[in-house]
Coordinates of C-alpha atoms and ligand atoms in Angstrom, one line a residue:
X29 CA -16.2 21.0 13.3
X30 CA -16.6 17.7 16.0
X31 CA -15.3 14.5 13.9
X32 CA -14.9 11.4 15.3
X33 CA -12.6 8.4 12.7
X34 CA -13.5 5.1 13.6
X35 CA -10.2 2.5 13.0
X36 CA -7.1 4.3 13.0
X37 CA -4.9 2.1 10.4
X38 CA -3.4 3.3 8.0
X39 CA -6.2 5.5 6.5
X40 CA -7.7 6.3 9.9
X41 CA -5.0 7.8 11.2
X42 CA -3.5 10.2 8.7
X43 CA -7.6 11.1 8.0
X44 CA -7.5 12.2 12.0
X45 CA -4.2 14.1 12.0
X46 CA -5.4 15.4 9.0
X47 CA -8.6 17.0 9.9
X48 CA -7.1 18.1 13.3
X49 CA -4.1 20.1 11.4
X50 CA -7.2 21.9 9.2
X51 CA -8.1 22.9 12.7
X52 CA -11.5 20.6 13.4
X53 CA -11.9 19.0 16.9
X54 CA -10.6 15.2 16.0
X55 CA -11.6 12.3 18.1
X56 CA -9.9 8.9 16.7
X57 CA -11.1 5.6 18.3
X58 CA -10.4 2.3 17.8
X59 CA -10.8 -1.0 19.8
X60 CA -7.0 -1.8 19.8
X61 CA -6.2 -0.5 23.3
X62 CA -2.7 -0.7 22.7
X63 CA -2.7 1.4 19.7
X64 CA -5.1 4.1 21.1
X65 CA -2.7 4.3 23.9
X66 CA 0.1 4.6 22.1
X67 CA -1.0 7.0 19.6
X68 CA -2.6 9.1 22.7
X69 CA 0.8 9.4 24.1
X70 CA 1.8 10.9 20.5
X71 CA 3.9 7.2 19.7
X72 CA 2.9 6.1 16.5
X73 CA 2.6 2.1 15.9
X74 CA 2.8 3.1 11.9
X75 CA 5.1 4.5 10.0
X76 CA 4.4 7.1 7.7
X77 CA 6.8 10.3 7.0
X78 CA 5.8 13.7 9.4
X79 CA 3.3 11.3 11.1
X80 CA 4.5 11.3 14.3
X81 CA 5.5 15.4 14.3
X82 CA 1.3 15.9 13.2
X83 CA 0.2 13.8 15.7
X84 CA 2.3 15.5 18.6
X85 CA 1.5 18.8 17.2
X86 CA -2.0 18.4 17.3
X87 CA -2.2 16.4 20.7
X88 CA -0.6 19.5 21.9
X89 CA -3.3 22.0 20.7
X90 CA -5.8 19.6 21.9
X91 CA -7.5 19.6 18.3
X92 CA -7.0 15.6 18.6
X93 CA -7.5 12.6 20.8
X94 CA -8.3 8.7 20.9
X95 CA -10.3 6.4 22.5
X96 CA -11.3 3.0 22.8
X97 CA -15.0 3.8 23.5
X98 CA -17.2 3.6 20.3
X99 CA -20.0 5.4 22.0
X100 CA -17.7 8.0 23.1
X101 CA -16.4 8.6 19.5
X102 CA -20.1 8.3 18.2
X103 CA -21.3 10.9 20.8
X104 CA -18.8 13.5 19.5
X105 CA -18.5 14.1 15.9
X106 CA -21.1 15.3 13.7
X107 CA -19.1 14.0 10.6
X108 CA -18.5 10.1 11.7
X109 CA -15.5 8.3 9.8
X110 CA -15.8 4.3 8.9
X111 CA -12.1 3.7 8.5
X112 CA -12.3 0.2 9.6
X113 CA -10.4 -2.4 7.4
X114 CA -12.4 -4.0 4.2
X115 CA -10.0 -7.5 4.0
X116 CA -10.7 -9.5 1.0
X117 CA -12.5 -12.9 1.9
X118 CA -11.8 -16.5 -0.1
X119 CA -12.7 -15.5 -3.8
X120 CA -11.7 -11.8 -3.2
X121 CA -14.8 -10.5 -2.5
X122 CA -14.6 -7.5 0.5
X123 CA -15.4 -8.3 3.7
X124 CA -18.1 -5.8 5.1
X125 CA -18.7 -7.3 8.3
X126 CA -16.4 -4.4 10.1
X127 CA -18.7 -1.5 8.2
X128 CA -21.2 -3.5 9.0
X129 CA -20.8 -3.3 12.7
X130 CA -20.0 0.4 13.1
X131 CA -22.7 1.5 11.0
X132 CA -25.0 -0.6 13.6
X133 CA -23.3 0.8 16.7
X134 CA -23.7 3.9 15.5
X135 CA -27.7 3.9 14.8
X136 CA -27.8 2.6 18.3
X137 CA -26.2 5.2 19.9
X138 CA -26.4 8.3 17.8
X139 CA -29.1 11.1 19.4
X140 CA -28.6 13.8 16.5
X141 CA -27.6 14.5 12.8
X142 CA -24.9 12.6 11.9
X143 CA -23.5 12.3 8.5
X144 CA -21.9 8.4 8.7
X145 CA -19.0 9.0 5.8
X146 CA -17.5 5.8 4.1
X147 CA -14.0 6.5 4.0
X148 CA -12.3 2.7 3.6
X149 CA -12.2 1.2 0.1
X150 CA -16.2 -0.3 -0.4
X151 CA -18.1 -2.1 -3.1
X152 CA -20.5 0.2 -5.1
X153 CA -23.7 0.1 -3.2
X154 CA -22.3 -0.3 0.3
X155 CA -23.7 3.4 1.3
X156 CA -27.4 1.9 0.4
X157 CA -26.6 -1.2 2.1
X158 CA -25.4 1.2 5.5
X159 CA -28.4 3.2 5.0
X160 CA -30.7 -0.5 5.5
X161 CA -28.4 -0.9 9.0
X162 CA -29.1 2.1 10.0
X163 CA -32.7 2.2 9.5
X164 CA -33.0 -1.1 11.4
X165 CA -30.9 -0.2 14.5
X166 CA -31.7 4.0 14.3
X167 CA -33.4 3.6 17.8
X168 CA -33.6 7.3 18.5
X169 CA -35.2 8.0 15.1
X170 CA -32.6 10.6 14.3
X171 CA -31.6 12.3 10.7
X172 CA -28.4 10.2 9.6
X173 CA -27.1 10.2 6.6
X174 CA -24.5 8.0 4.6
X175 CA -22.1 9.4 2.2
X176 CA -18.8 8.3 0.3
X177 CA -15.5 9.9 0.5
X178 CA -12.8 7.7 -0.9
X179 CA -9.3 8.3 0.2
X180 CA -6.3 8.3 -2.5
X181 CA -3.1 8.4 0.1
X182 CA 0.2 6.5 -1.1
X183 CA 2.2 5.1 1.7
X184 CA 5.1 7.0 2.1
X185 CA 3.5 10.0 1.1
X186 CA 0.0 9.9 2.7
X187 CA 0.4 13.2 4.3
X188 CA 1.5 14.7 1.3
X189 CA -1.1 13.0 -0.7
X190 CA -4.5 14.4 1.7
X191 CA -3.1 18.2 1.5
X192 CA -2.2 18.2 -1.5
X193 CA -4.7 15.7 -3.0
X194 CA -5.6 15.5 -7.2
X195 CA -9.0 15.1 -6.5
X196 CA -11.2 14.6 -3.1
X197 CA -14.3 13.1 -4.5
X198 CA -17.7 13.1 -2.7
X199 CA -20.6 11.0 -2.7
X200 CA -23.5 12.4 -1.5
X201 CA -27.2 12.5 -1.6
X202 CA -28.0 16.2 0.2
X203 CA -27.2 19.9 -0.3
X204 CA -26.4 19.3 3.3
X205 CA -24.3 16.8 3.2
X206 CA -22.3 18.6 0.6
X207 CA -21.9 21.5 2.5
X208 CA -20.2 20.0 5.3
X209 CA -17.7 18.4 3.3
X210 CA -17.0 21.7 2.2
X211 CA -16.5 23.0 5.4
X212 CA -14.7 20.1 6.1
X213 CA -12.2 20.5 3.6
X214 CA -11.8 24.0 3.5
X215 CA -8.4 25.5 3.3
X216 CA -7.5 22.6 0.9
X217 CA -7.4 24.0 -2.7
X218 CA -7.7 20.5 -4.5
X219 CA -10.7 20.0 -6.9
X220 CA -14.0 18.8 -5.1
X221 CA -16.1 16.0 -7.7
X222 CA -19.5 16.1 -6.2
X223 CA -21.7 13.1 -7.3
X224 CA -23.4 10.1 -5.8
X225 CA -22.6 7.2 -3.0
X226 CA -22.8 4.5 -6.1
X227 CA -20.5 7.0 -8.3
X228 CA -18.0 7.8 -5.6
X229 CA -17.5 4.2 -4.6
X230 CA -16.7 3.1 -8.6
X231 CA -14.4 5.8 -8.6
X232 CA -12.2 4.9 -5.9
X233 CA -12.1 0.7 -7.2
X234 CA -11.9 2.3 -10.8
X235 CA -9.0 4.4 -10.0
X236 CA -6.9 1.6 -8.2
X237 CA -7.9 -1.0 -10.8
X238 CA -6.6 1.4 -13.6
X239 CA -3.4 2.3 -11.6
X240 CA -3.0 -1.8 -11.0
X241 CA -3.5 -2.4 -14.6
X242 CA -1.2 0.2 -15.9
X243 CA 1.3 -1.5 -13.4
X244 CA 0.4 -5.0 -15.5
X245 CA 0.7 -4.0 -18.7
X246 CA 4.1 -2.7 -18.8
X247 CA 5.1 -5.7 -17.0
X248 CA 4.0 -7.3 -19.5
X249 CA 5.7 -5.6 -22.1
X250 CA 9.1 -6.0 -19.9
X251 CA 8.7 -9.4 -20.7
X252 CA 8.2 -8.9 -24.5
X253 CA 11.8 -6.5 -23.8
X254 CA 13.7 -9.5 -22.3
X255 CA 13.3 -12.2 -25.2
X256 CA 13.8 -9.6 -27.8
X257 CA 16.9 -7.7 -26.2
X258 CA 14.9 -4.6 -25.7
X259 CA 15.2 -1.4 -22.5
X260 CA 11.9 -1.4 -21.3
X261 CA 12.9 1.6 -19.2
X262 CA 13.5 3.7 -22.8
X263 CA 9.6 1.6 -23.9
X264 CA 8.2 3.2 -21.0
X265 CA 9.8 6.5 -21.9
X266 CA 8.9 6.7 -25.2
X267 CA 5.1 5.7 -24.1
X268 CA 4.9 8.2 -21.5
X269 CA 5.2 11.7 -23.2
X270 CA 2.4 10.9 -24.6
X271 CA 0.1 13.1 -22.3
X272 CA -2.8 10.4 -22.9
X273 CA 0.0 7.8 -21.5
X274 CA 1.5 9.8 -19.0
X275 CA 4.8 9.3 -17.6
X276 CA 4.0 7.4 -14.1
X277 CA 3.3 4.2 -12.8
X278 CA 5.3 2.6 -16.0
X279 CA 8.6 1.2 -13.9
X280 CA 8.6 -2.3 -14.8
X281 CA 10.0 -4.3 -11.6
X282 CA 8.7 -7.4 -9.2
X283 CA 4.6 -6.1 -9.5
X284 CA 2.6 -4.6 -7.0
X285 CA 2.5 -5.1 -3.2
X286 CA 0.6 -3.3 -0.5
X287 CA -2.9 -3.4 1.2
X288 CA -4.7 -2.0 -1.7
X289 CA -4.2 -3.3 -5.4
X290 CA -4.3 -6.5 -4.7
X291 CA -7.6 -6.6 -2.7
X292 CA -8.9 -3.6 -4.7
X293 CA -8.1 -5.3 -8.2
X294 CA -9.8 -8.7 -7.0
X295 CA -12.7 -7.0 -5.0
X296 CA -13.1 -5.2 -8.7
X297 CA -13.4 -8.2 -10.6
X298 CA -15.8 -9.9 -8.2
X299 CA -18.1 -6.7 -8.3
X300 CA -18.2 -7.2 -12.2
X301 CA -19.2 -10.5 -11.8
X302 CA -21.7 -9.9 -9.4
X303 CA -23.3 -7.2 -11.7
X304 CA -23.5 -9.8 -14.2
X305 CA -20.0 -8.5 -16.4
X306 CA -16.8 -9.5 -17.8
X307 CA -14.3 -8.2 -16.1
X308 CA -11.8 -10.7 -16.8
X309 CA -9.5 -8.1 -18.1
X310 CA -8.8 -7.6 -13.9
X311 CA -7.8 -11.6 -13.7
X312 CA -5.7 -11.1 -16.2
X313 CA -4.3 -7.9 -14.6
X314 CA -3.6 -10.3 -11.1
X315 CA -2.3 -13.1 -12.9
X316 CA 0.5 -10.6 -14.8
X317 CA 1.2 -9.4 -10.9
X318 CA 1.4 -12.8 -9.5
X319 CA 3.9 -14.1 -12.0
X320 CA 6.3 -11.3 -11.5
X321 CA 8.0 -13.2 -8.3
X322 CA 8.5 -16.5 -10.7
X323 CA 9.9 -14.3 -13.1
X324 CA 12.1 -12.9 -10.5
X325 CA 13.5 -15.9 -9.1
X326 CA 13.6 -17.6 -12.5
X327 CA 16.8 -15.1 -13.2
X328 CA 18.5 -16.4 -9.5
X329 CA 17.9 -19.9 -11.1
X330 CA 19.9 -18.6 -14.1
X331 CA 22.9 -17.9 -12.3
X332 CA 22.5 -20.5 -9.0
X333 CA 20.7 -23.8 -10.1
X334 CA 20.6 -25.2 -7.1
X335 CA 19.7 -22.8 -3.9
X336 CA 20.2 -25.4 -1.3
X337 CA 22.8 -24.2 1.1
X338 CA 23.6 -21.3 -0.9
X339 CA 23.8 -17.4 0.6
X340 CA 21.5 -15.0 -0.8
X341 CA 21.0 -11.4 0.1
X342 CA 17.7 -9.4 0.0
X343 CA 17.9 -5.8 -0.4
X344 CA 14.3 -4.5 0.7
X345 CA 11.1 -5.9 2.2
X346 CA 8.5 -3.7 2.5
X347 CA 6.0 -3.3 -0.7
X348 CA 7.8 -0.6 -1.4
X349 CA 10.1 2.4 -0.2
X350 CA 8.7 4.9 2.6
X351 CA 6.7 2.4 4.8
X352 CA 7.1 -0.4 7.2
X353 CA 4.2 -2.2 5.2
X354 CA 4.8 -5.5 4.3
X355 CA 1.0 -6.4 3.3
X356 CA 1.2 -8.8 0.1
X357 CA 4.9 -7.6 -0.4
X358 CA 6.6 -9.5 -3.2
X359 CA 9.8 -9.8 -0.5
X360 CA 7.3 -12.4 1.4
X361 CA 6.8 -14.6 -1.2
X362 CA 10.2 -14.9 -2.5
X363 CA 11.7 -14.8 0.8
X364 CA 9.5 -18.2 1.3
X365 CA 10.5 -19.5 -1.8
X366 CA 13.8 -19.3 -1.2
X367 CA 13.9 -20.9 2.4
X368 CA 11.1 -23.8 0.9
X369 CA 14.1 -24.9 -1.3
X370 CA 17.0 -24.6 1.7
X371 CA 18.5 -21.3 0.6
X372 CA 20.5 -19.2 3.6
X373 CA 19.2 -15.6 3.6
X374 CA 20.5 -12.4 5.1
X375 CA 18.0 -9.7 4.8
X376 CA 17.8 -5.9 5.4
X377 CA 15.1 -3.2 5.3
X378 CA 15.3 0.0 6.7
X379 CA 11.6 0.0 8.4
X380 CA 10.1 -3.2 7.6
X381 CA 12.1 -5.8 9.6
X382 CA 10.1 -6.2 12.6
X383 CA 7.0 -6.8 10.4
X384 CA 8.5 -9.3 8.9
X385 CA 10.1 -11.2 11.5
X386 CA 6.3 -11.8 12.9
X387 CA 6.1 -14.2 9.8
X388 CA 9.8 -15.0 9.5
X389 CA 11.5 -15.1 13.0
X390 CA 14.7 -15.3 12.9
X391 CA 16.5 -18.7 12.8
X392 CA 20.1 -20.1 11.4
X393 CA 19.1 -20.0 7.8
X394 CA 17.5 -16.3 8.3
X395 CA 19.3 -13.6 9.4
X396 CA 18.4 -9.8 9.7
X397 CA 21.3 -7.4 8.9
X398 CA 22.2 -4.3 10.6
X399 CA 22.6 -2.5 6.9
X400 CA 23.0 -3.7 3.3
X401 CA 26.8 -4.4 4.0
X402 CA 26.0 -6.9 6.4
X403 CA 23.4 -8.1 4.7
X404 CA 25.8 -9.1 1.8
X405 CA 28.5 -10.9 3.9
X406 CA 29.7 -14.0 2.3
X407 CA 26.7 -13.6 -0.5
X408 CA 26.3 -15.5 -3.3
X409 CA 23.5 -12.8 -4.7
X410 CA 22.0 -9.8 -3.6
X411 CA 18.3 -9.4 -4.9
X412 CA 17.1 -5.5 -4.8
X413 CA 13.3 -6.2 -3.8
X414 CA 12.7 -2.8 -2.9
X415 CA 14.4 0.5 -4.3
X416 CA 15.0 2.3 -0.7
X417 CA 17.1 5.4 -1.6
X418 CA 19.5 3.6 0.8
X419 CA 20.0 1.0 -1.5
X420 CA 21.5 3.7 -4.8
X421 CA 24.2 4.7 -3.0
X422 CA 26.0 1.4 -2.5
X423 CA 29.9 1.2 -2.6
X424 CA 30.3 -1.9 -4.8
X425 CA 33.8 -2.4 -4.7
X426 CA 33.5 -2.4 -1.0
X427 CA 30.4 -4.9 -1.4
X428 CA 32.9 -7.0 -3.9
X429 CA 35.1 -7.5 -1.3
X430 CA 32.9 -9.6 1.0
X431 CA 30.4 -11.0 -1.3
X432 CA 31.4 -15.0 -2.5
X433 CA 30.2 -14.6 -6.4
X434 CA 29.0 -11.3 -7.9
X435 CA 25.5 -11.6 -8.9
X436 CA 22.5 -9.1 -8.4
X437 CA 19.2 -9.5 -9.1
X438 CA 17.7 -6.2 -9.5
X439 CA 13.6 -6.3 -8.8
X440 CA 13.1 -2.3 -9.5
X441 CA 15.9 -1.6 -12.1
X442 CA 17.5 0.7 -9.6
X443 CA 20.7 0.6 -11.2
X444 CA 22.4 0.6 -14.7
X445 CA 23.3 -2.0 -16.5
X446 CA 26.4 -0.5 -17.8
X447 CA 27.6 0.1 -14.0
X448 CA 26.9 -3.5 -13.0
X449 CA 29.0 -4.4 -16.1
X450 CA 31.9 -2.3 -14.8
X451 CA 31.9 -3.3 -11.5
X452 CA 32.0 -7.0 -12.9
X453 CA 28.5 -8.6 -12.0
X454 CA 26.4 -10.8 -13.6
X455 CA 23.0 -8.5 -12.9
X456 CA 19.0 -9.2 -13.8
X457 CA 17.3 -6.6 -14.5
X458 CA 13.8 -6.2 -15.9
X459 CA 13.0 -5.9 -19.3
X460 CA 16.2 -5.1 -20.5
X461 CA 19.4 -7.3 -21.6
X462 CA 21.5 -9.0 -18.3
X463 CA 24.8 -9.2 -18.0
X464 CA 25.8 -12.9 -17.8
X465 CA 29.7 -12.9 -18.4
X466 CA 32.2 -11.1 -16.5
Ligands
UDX25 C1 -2.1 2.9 -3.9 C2 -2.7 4.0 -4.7 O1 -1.6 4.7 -5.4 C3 -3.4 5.0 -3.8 O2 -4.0 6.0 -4.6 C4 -4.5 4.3 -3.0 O3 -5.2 5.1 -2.2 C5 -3.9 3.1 -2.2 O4 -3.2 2.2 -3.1 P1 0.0 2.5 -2.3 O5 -0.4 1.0 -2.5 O6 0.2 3.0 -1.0 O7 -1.2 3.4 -3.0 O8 1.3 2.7 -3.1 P2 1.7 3.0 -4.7 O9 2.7 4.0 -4.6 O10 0.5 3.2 -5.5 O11 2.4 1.6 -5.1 C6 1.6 0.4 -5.1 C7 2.5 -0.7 -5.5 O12 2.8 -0.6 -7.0 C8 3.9 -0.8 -4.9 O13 4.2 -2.2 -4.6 C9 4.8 -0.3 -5.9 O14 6.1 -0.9 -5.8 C10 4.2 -0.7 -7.2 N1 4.5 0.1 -8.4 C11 4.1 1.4 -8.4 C12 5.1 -0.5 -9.5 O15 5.5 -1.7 -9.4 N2 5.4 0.3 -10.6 C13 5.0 1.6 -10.6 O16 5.3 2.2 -11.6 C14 4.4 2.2 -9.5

């Protein structure tokens, strides 16, 4: 089957190599010049594990290309992707306006059947509002149709996410429609949940929400762990064989990062309250993310009281392991803290440092490491931001050797209290007891 995905972020792009590795005839376009050229020559601008191999692969067996030409990419498919960014506006409500403008481009241009399918993150009742577009603009009076197909991809595991997906969810309003997806999908053997535009589109801010929540509310219950002495790791535990609990997305650490919960959780709220509801609980949900960095530094201010002048390492600054994505990572906001009130950082992340030094260039008081090592020259405490498998193998006593005092911060519980304790630090953790004489 001809499909054409319009924006190749994140989503776009793993949606194209996707499609083309089920065999369909892929055109992905976007109006970034450099990035279409860059992923034409098989060179991808994002990070994303097996990406690059997928995109090379299919390049090669010409089941996928790019351009920069909307017209071109809405002359080709008969399935159309809108995977152009929804950014959250003042307030959090989504911003439409880059929907908006494909869905109008393409009721200009299209000359046949086209099934338009919402594929970024939208509001319920987005589809109907395309649909209006497209009836205005739909100049060659041609059957389109709008549907919803709401992705579920994790960074780090995107790939591994689309093929091997829990659910794929369609929102559709025609037998026709539904076949396509079918066809579309076929030859991957996840469940299909046929409903409606609306239905799909609540699904997908639903599902985030609830992830985003769960995230929250053991958070929450870390802090309950550290003023009564308790192990929120053996709370969370306990909680999760309950099959009704479930076992994931209860690690307590420095809250939720990334290009979706945040914007997904607010863009939630505002929906409720534009439909006339309560849904304060998502506030709350934000709030309990929010405070996790003042929480976070609150423990550095245990052990250093003044951070003027001072050394401090940062293990990790991406939103978390597996990507180069730094979108609302909690690293950011301490790392701005910290320089606000005169602290000297060295900082290390496998992927995401030249992300970050767009925001934070380099300078006197902010150096970027060549590995953790480095990073933790002449420190005077490390802070584990993100849990990069890089960061559990770590040779302490060669790490003692070179640091000034011995104090870790640990954001994501990635290591044990009792080995901190042997190898003589004081060492935050989350929800659980520190370690505050050596
Ligand atoms: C999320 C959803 O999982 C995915 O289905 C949706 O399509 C996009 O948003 P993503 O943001 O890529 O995916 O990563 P995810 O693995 O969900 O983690 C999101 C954030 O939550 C990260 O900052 C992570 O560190 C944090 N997290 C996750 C926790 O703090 N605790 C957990 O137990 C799990």
């Amino acid at each position: 089957m001809k499909v054409s995905v319009i924006g190749v972020g994140y989503v776009g792009i793993i949606t194209a190599v996707s499609l083309a590795e089920l065999g369909h005839n892929v055109l992905g376009m976007d109006d970034n010049k450099e990035k279409v050229k860059s992923f034409s020559k098989g060179i991808s601008p994002i990070y994303e594990e097996g990406l690059e191999e997928a995109l090379n692969k299919n390049i090669k067996e010409g089941t996928l290309s790019f351009t920069d030409s909307i017209e071109v990419a809405i002359s080709h498919g008969e399935v159309i992707f809108i995977c152009v960014g929804t950014p959250s506006l003042p307030g959090g409500k989504a911003d439409l306006s880059f929907v908006e403008r494909v869905a109008r481009e393409i009721a200009k241009n299209a000359k046949e059947y086209k099934l338009i399918v919402e594929k970024s993150t939208v509001p319920v009742k987005t589809s109907e509002q395309i649909l209006k577009t497209i009836k205005l603009y739909n100049k060659h009076g041609v059957e389109l149709e709008v549907a919803s197909n709401p992705e579920f991809l994790r960074e780090g595991t995107a790939l591994q996410d689309f093929f091997e997906a829990d659910r794929i969810v369609i929102g559709v309003s025609s037998k026709k429609a539904e076949n396509l997806f079918r066809e579309l999908y076929k030859g991957i053997d996840s469940p299909i949940v046929v409903t409606d535009p609306n239905t799909a589109e609540i699904i997908k801010h639903a599902s985030n929400s609830f992830l985003a929540m769960k995230i929250s509310f053991i958070n929450m219950v870390a802090d309950l762990c550290e003023n009564t002495g308790a192990d929120i790791n053996k709370v969370a535990e306990g909680m999760g064989f309950d099959k009704r609990i479930g076992k994931s997305f209860l690690n307590a650490g420095i809250g939720y990062g990334g290009s979706c919960f945040p914007k997904d959780v607010r863009a939630f709220n505002q929906i409720g309250k534009e439909n006339g509801l309560d849904f304060s609980l998502l506030k709350d949900v934000d709030k309990i993310n929010i405070e996790r960095v003042e929480r976070f530094i609150s423990k550095l201010r245990k052990a250093h009281w003044v951070f003027k002048d001072k050394v401090f390492s940062l293990w990790g600054l991406a939103f978390k392991p597996g990507t180069d994505d730094i979108r609302e990572a909690p690293a950011l906001k301490v790392m701005e803290i910290l320089l606000n009130e005169g602290a000297i950082l060295r900082v290390y992340d496998p992927k995401a440092m030249e992300n970050v030094k767009k925001i934070f260039p380099p300078t006197e008081k902010l150096y970027y490491a060549q590995d953790p090592y480095d990073a933790a020259k002449d420190s005077e405490a490390i802070l584990l931001i993100t849990e990069w498998d890089e960061f559990k193998s770590i040779d302490f006593s060669k790490i003692k050797d070179m640091i000034l005092t011995n104090v870790l911060i640990d954001g994501r519980n990635l290591y044990s209290p009792k080995k901190m304790k042997e190898e003589g630090f004081i060492y935050y953790p989350v929800g659980k007891p520190p370690i505050e004489e050596i």
